[in-house]
Tab-separated table of C-alpha atoms and ligand atoms in Angstrom:
chain	number	residue	atom	x	y	z
Y	919	MET	CA	135.252	91.805	117.836
Y	920	LEU	CA	135.228	88.077	117.282
Y	921	THR	CA	131.797	86.458	117.339
Y	922	ILE	CA	131.369	82.747	117.964
Y	923	HIS	CA	128.095	80.968	117.345
Y	924	SER	CA	127.312	77.483	118.560
Y	925	SER	CA	126.480	75.294	115.585
Y	926	PRO	CA	123.370	73.159	115.975
Y	927	LEU	CA	123.760	69.406	116.380
Y	928	GLN	CA	120.454	67.581	116.366
Y	929	GLY	CA	120.416	65.166	119.300
Y	930	PHE	CA	123.199	66.984	121.138
Y	931	THR	CA	122.882	70.747	121.498
Y	932	ASP	CA	119.363	70.852	122.936
Y	933	PHE	CA	118.369	73.293	125.680
Y	934	ARG	CA	119.705	71.012	128.403
Y	935	PHE	CA	123.132	70.950	126.803
Y	936	ARG	CA	123.090	74.662	125.931
Y	937	ASN	CA	122.078	75.782	129.431
Y	938	THR	CA	124.647	73.545	131.106
Y	939	PHE	CA	127.356	74.562	128.657
Y	940	GLN	CA	126.618	78.238	129.230
Y	941	ARG	CA	126.713	77.785	132.994
Y	942	PHE	CA	130.180	76.209	133.011
Y	943	PHE	CA	132.008	77.505	129.931
Y	944	GLY	CA	130.434	80.298	127.886
Y	945	GLY	CA	132.505	81.968	125.168
Y	946	ILE	CA	129.492	81.651	122.857
Y	947	ASP	CA	127.713	84.752	121.624
Y	948	ARG	CA	124.707	82.960	120.197
Y	949	TYR	CA	123.349	79.448	120.053
Y	950	ILE	CA	121.554	78.138	116.978
Y	951	ALA	CA	119.010	75.494	117.974
Y	952	PRO	CA	118.856	72.222	116.020
Y	953	TYR	CA	116.248	72.411	113.274
Y	954	ILE	CA	112.611	72.311	114.280
Y	955	GLN	CA	110.958	68.980	113.543
Y	956	PHE	CA	107.367	68.548	112.472
Y	957	LYS	CA	104.716	66.142	113.674
Y	958	GLY	CA	102.480	66.619	110.672
Y	959	LYS	CA	101.865	69.409	108.246
Y	960	MET	CA	102.051	72.752	110.045
Y	961	GLU	CA	102.488	71.148	113.448
Y	962	ILE	CA	105.716	71.473	115.394
Y	963	LYS	CA	106.818	68.410	117.392
Y	964	PRO	CA	106.410	68.997	121.133
Y	965	ALA	CA	110.100	68.168	121.712
Y	966	SER	CA	111.170	70.858	119.221
Y	967	GLU	CA	108.812	73.352	120.804
Y	968	ARG	CA	110.117	72.537	124.283
Y	969	ASP	CA	113.645	73.069	123.009
Y	970	ILE	CA	113.016	76.684	122.084
Y	971	LEU	CA	110.537	77.702	124.795
Y	972	PRO	CA	111.973	80.854	126.374
Y	973	GLU	CA	111.431	79.503	129.894
Y	974	ASN	CA	113.773	76.626	129.030
Y	975	ASN	CA	116.399	78.948	127.594
Y	976	SER	CA	116.505	81.792	130.043
Y	977	SER	CA	120.233	82.411	130.079
Y	978	THR	CA	121.105	82.037	126.396
Y	979	ASP	CA	120.895	84.068	123.217
Y	980	LEU	CA	119.144	81.648	120.911
Y	981	ILE	CA	118.016	81.507	117.290
Y	982	PRO	CA	115.680	78.701	116.185
Y	983	GLN	CA	116.332	76.908	112.918
Y	984	ILE	CA	114.054	75.689	110.133
Y	985	ILE	CA	114.642	73.128	107.417
Y	986	THR	CA	112.090	73.379	104.642
Y	987	LYS	CA	111.486	73.803	100.920
Y	988	ASP	CA	108.030	75.211	101.440
Y	989	ALA	CA	107.336	78.937	101.814
Y	990	ASP	CA	104.037	78.383	103.647
Y	991	GLU	CA	105.763	76.161	106.194
Y	992	PHE	CA	108.534	78.757	106.577
Y	993	ILE	CA	105.958	81.491	107.210
Y	994	PHE	CA	104.093	79.284	109.681
Y	995	VAL	CA	107.294	78.601	111.661
Y	996	ALA	CA	108.390	82.240	111.456
Y	997	LYS	CA	105.096	83.330	112.988
Y	998	SER	CA	105.217	80.558	115.606
Y	999	VAL	CA	108.692	81.523	116.800
Y	1000	GLN	CA	107.809	85.202	116.760
Y	1001	LYS	CA	104.954	84.398	119.135
Y	1002	LEU	CA	107.566	82.971	121.493
Y	1003	GLY	CA	109.514	86.232	121.286
Y	1004	TYR	CA	112.173	85.382	118.701
Y	1005	THR	CA	113.053	87.953	116.068
Y	1006	GLY	CA	115.277	85.711	113.956
Y	1007	LEU	CA	115.127	82.336	112.229
Y	1008	ASN	CA	117.993	80.417	110.680
Y	1009	TRP	CA	117.369	78.500	107.436
Y	1010	ASN	CA	119.184	75.193	107.108
Y	1011	LEU	CA	120.530	74.745	103.566
Y	1012	GLY	CA	123.234	72.350	104.617
Y	1013	CYS	CA	121.818	69.125	106.028
Y	1014	PRO	CA	123.387	66.290	103.997
Y	1015	TYR	CA	121.357	63.301	105.186
Y	1016	PRO	CA	119.843	61.571	102.148
Y	1017	MET	CA	116.409	61.418	103.825
Y	1018	ILE	CA	116.412	65.213	103.868
Y	1019	ALA	CA	118.552	66.126	100.865
Y	1020	LYS	CA	116.854	63.707	98.458
Y	1021	ARG	CA	113.563	65.357	99.357
Y	1022	GLY	CA	114.990	68.697	98.217
Y	1023	MET	CA	115.663	70.151	101.658
Y	1024	GLY	CA	118.870	71.164	103.439
Y	1025	ALA	CA	121.817	70.780	101.068
Y	1026	GLY	CA	119.355	69.233	98.589
Y	1027	LEU	CA	117.912	72.681	97.893
Y	1028	LEU	CA	121.227	74.275	96.897
Y	1029	SER	CA	120.875	73.072	93.308
Y	1030	ARG	CA	117.621	75.043	92.994
Y	1031	PRO	CA	118.498	78.728	93.356
Y	1032	GLU	CA	115.199	79.784	91.757
Y	1033	LYS	CA	113.312	77.931	94.513
Y	1034	ILE	CA	115.481	79.570	97.181
Y	1035	ASN	CA	114.674	82.912	95.589
Y	1036	GLU	CA	110.956	82.206	95.559
Y	1037	ILE	CA	110.961	81.218	99.232
Y	1038	LEU	CA	113.042	84.189	100.428
Y	1039	ASN	CA	110.891	86.510	98.378
Y	1040	ARG	CA	107.744	85.379	100.142
Y	1041	ILE	CA	109.268	85.219	103.634
Y	1042	LEU	CA	110.654	88.703	103.485
Y	1043	ALA	CA	107.462	90.093	101.941
Y	1044	GLU	CA	105.034	88.334	104.260
Y	1045	THR	CA	106.852	88.370	107.611
Y	1046	ASP	CA	109.285	90.654	109.397
Y	1047	ILE	CA	111.438	87.830	110.744
Y	1048	GLN	CA	115.191	88.309	110.375
Y	1049	VAL	CA	116.460	85.443	108.284
Y	1050	SER	CA	119.956	83.996	108.448
Y	1051	VAL	CA	121.169	81.107	106.314
Y	1052	LYS	CA	123.424	78.165	107.129
Y	1053	MET	CA	124.669	76.414	104.029
Y	1054	ARG	CA	127.162	74.083	102.400
Y	1055	LEU	CA	128.848	74.623	99.046
Y	1056	GLY	CA	126.402	72.305	97.332
Y	1057	TYR	CA	125.089	68.771	97.470
Y	1058	GLU	CA	126.697	67.177	94.403
Y	1059	SER	CA	129.176	69.907	93.479
Y	1060	PRO	CA	130.875	72.903	95.120
Y	1061	GLN	CA	129.865	74.951	92.088
Y	1062	GLU	CA	126.238	75.029	93.247
Y	1063	ILE	CA	126.889	77.828	95.724
Y	1064	PHE	CA	128.001	80.175	92.949
Y	1065	HIS	CA	124.403	80.231	91.719
Y	1066	VAL	CA	122.946	80.612	95.196
Y	1067	LEU	CA	125.073	83.519	96.479
Y	1068	PRO	CA	123.811	85.973	93.817
Y	1069	VAL	CA	120.253	85.121	94.930
Y	1070	LEU	CA	121.150	85.782	98.584
Y	1071	GLU	CA	122.634	89.148	97.539
Y	1072	ARG	CA	119.119	90.346	96.635
Y	1073	TYR	CA	117.921	90.047	100.223
Y	1074	SER	CA	118.606	91.602	103.539
Y	1075	LEU	CA	119.803	88.695	105.693
Y	1076	SER	CA	121.236	88.795	109.214
Y	1077	ASN	CA	124.195	86.666	108.166
Y	1078	ILE	CA	125.183	83.581	106.240
Y	1079	THR	CA	127.219	80.704	107.591
Y	1080	ILE	CA	129.175	78.604	105.142
Y	1081	HIS	CA	130.368	75.092	105.940
Y	1082	PRO	CA	132.688	74.560	102.968
Y	1083	ARG	CA	131.908	70.948	102.196
Y	1084	ILE	CA	129.400	69.418	99.814
Y	1085	GLY	CA	126.537	67.278	101.071
Y	1086	LYS	CA	128.023	64.117	99.621
Y	1087	GLN	CA	131.033	64.476	101.915
Y	1088	MET	CA	128.747	64.346	104.955
Y	1089	TYR	CA	131.012	65.402	107.848
Y	1090	SER	CA	134.412	64.181	106.739
Y	1091	GLY	CA	136.981	64.816	104.040
Y	1092	GLU	CA	138.719	68.130	103.542
Y	1093	VAL	CA	136.969	71.476	103.890
Y	1094	ASP	CA	137.307	73.361	100.598
Y	1095	LEU	CA	138.918	76.635	101.628
Y	1096	ASN	CA	139.658	77.715	98.041
Y	1097	THR	CA	135.967	77.694	97.195
Y	1098	PHE	CA	135.179	79.368	100.519
Y	1099	GLU	CA	137.576	82.152	99.567
Y	1100	LYS	CA	135.745	82.694	96.278
Y	1101	CYS	CA	132.432	82.797	98.142
Y	1102	LEU	CA	133.737	85.500	100.464
Y	1103	ALA	CA	134.597	87.640	97.492
Y	1104	MET	CA	131.070	87.173	96.094
Y	1105	SER	CA	129.052	88.033	99.174
Y	1106	SER	CA	128.362	91.334	100.847
Y	1107	HIS	CA	126.633	89.600	103.752
Y	1108	LYS	CA	128.209	89.011	107.129
Y	1109	VAL	CA	129.790	85.576	106.614
Y	1110	PHE	CA	130.439	83.059	109.372
Y	1111	TYR	CA	132.983	80.304	108.765
Y	1112	ASN	CA	131.948	76.823	109.946
Y	1113	GLY	CA	133.789	73.513	109.810
Y	1114	ASP	CA	136.440	71.599	111.739
Y	1115	ILE	CA	137.426	74.261	114.248
Y	1116	THR	CA	138.596	71.783	116.846
Y	1117	SER	CA	141.442	73.647	118.537
Y	1118	VAL	CA	142.835	77.136	119.055
Y	1119	GLY	CA	145.489	76.182	116.472
Y	1120	ARG	CA	142.865	75.306	113.850
Y	1121	PHE	CA	141.056	78.558	114.540
Y	1122	ARG	CA	144.297	80.520	114.128
Y	1123	GLU	CA	145.049	78.791	110.809
Y	1124	MET	CA	141.616	79.798	109.526
Y	1125	LYS	CA	142.117	83.333	110.808
Y	1126	GLU	CA	145.518	83.600	109.154
Y	1127	ARG	CA	144.096	82.551	105.829
Y	1128	PHE	CA	140.997	84.779	106.138
Y	1129	PRO	CA	142.077	87.702	108.329
Y	1130	LYS	CA	138.877	89.609	107.622
Y	1131	ILE	CA	136.651	86.871	109.012
Y	1132	ASN	CA	135.615	87.714	112.511
Y	1133	HIS	CA	132.700	85.337	112.786
Y	1134	CYS	CA	132.700	81.615	113.159
Y	1135	MET	CA	130.425	78.797	114.155
Y	1136	ILE	CA	131.641	75.770	116.083
Y	1137	GLY	CA	129.795	72.462	116.369
Y	1138	ARG	CA	131.572	69.235	117.157
Y	1139	GLY	CA	134.697	70.984	118.462
Y	1140	LEU	CA	132.716	72.604	121.222
Y	1141	ILE	CA	131.397	69.292	122.515
Y	1142	ALA	CA	134.792	67.618	122.209
Y	1143	ASP	CA	136.440	70.474	124.086
Y	1144	PRO	CA	133.971	72.740	125.862
Y	1145	PHE	CA	136.793	75.112	126.871
Y	1146	LEU	CA	137.451	75.867	123.199
Y	1147	PRO	CA	135.253	78.941	122.552
Y	1148	SER	CA	136.518	80.859	125.578
Y	1149	MET	CA	140.097	79.777	124.847
Y	1150	ILE	CA	139.774	81.061	121.270
Y	1151	LYS	CA	138.672	84.391	122.685
Y	1152	ALA	CA	141.398	84.582	125.338
Y	1153	ASP	CA	144.613	86.508	124.693
Y	1154	ASN	CA	146.542	83.777	126.404
Y	1155	PRO	CA	144.720	80.521	125.723
Y	1156	VAL	CA	145.523	78.131	128.534
Y	1157	TYR	CA	143.281	75.651	130.275
Y	1158	PRO	CA	142.378	76.538	133.855
Y	1159	GLU	CA	144.366	74.648	136.466
Y	1160	ASN	CA	141.212	72.890	137.611
Y	1161	ARG	CA	140.298	71.888	134.037
Y	1162	TYR	CA	139.230	68.345	134.923
Y	1163	GLU	CA	137.288	69.369	138.010
Y	1164	VAL	CA	135.345	71.905	135.911
Y	1165	PHE	CA	134.703	69.305	133.226
Y	1166	SER	CA	133.615	66.809	135.860
Y	1167	SER	CA	131.117	69.277	137.371
Y	1168	PHE	CA	129.816	70.117	133.893
Y	1169	HIS	CA	129.422	66.410	133.148
Y	1170	ASP	CA	127.540	65.804	136.397
Y	1171	ALA	CA	125.205	68.729	135.758
Y	1172	LEU	CA	124.507	67.509	132.210
Y	1173	PHE	CA	123.913	64.017	133.556
Y	1174	SER	CA	121.420	65.317	136.144
Y	1175	SER	CA	119.621	67.339	133.528
Y	1176	TYR	CA	119.097	64.270	131.321
Y	1177	GLU	CA	118.319	62.093	134.329
Y	1178	GLU	CA	115.336	64.352	134.950
Y	1179	ALA	CA	114.177	64.052	131.355
Y	1180	LEU	CA	114.829	60.469	130.301
Y	1181	SER	CA	113.021	57.458	131.633
Y	1182	GLY	CA	115.179	54.484	132.509
Y	1183	GLN	CA	118.874	53.994	133.087
Y	1184	LYS	CA	119.434	52.528	129.655
Y	1185	HIS	CA	118.284	55.670	127.834
Y	1186	LEU	CA	120.327	57.854	130.115
Y	1187	LEU	CA	123.491	55.795	129.640
Y	1188	MET	CA	123.010	55.763	125.872
Y	1189	LYS	CA	122.536	59.517	125.825
Y	1190	MET	CA	125.655	60.107	127.897
Y	1191	TYR	CA	127.648	57.673	125.769
Y	1192	SER	CA	126.714	59.637	122.639
Y	1193	PHE	CA	128.279	62.719	124.258
Y	1194	TRP	CA	131.322	60.713	125.287
Y	1195	VAL	CA	132.050	59.866	121.646
Y	1196	TYR	CA	132.958	63.582	121.445
Y	1197	PHE	CA	134.122	64.255	125.027
Y	1198	ILE	CA	136.696	61.467	124.829
Y	1199	GLN	CA	138.757	63.548	122.407
Y	1200	SER	CA	139.830	65.686	125.365
Y	1201	PHE	CA	141.314	62.701	127.182
Y	1202	SER	CA	144.442	60.729	126.513
Y	1203	GLU	CA	143.312	57.192	127.372
Y	1204	SER	CA	140.678	57.403	124.655
Y	1205	PRO	CA	139.764	54.012	123.116
Y	1206	LYS	CA	139.946	51.922	126.301
Y	1207	GLY	CA	138.080	54.490	128.391
Y	1208	LEU	CA	135.352	54.952	125.819
Y	1209	LYS	CA	134.836	51.190	125.614
Y	1210	LYS	CA	134.365	51.014	129.386
Y	1211	ILE	CA	131.815	53.824	129.284
Y	1212	LYS	CA	129.976	52.090	126.458
Y	1213	LYS	CA	129.934	48.791	128.311
Y	1214	ALA	CA	128.638	50.228	131.596
Y	1215	GLN	CA	125.330	48.513	132.380
Y	1216	ASN	CA	124.377	50.552	135.428
Y	1217	LEU	CA	124.944	53.987	136.905
Y	1218	GLY	CA	127.634	52.780	139.316
Y	1219	ALA	CA	129.734	51.241	136.540
Y	1220	TYR	CA	129.190	54.313	134.383
Y	1221	ARG	CA	130.298	56.712	137.107
Y	1222	GLU	CA	133.396	54.661	137.820
Y	1223	ALA	CA	134.325	54.466	134.118
Y	1224	VAL	CA	133.854	58.229	133.768
Y	1225	ARG	CA	135.942	58.942	136.852
Y	1226	GLN	CA	138.744	56.807	135.476
Y	1227	VAL	CA	138.709	58.633	132.147
Y	1228	ILE	CA	138.505	62.130	133.607
Y	1229	TYR	CA	141.243	61.624	136.166
Y	1230	ASN	CA	143.298	59.301	133.959
Y	1231	LEU	CA	143.269	56.512	136.571
F	2523	FMN	C1	125.076	64.751	114.691
F	2523	FMN	C2	124.992	66.059	113.949
F	2523	FMN	C3	123.788	66.769	113.935
F	2523	FMN	C4	123.699	67.984	113.231
F	2523	FMN	N1	122.501	68.693	113.263
F	2523	FMN	C5	122.427	69.888	112.599
F	2523	FMN	C6	121.231	70.681	112.631
F	2523	FMN	O1	120.219	70.358	113.265
F	2523	FMN	N2	121.239	71.855	111.931
F	2523	FMN	C7	122.352	72.290	111.231
F	2523	FMN	O2	122.315	73.365	110.625
F	2523	FMN	N3	123.481	71.572	111.214
F	2523	FMN	C8	123.553	70.397	111.871
F	2523	FMN	N4	124.727	69.706	111.866
F	2523	FMN	C9	125.922	70.303	111.227
F	2523	FMN	C10	126.743	71.119	112.230
F	2523	FMN	O3	125.986	72.190	112.756
F	2523	FMN	C11	128.010	71.731	111.580
F	2523	FMN	O4	127.623	72.548	110.498
F	2523	FMN	C12	128.986	70.672	111.090
F	2523	FMN	O5	129.179	69.659	112.044
F	2523	FMN	C13	130.348	71.306	110.733
F	2523	FMN	O6	130.839	72.079	111.791
F	2523	FMN	P1	131.864	71.487	112.919
F	2523	FMN	O7	133.018	70.882	112.175
F	2523	FMN	O8	132.244	72.688	113.743
F	2523	FMN	O9	131.093	70.448	113.672
F	2523	FMN	C14	124.836	68.494	112.537
F	2523	FMN	C15	126.035	67.773	112.565
F	2523	FMN	C16	126.129	66.572	113.247
F	2523	FMN	C17	127.442	65.828	113.252
């Protein structure tokens, strides 16, 4: 059975997005929350806490995520999320942003397999949280992962997700499927493929190359085309006849959800525009329509610009 996880996107896939997505589209077996942010040492930011509170996530299967190079912090977060009822925690070893990676976290930790070992050793000895890992091939070089996978083999992990790029590539450039193939051969863990699944065709190409892979994680592709996960799972992947009506209702529900949360029109329009940078990929009149949405100064102008894009007016 094919399993699709929703890949976390900080600033996008928060509980408001996840709940609305689940209500209109589904096709996702599990959502990974964007990594938990800290206010100070051993203090979770209220916004991150709100994002994973069970009462805010009633209809979704969710796993929180941590980004850290510190075992004590890991244990603290593991215990905090367990108190909320979670049994699993995903460890981010992939974030490429220099602010994070240069401080030895995210993809910046991949060059230190001994440190990864030390942290996993303590987590699995001192807590009973089920750890999963989301990682890149390395930060500087795709060879880094070959020293990390043998460390991961020593531990019982729920799964590992590999996004086959290095940190320095950020989010563009080719995914390195040759190295991914070598990783598959080296790991006895359940491996999820992540990276650039943006259409049913792209998914099928990946599946053809790696027929044994039955697990994938989708990030940007799911925002750009929210029908994608359920289409990937369908025997006959076609859009519903009322595709644009469904999208429009989803958009309006997402809009209302952020309207409740954000103060001021400007914030709301900026938030919605950031989604439109992805959404627009589902529409033909892209650059002109996106410009209009960006330029909208008030809710009326925004709604009109959105209507024109959705219904290709
Ligand atoms: C704006 C943005 C925010 C992201 N935030 C996170 C995050 O919080 N945690 C994480 O593990 N990955 C994060 N990622 C990486 C994605 O989850 C995913 O691994 C990456 O985009 C490749 O998959 P895709 O091509 O399906 O999007 C982020 C990516 C982007 C573009």
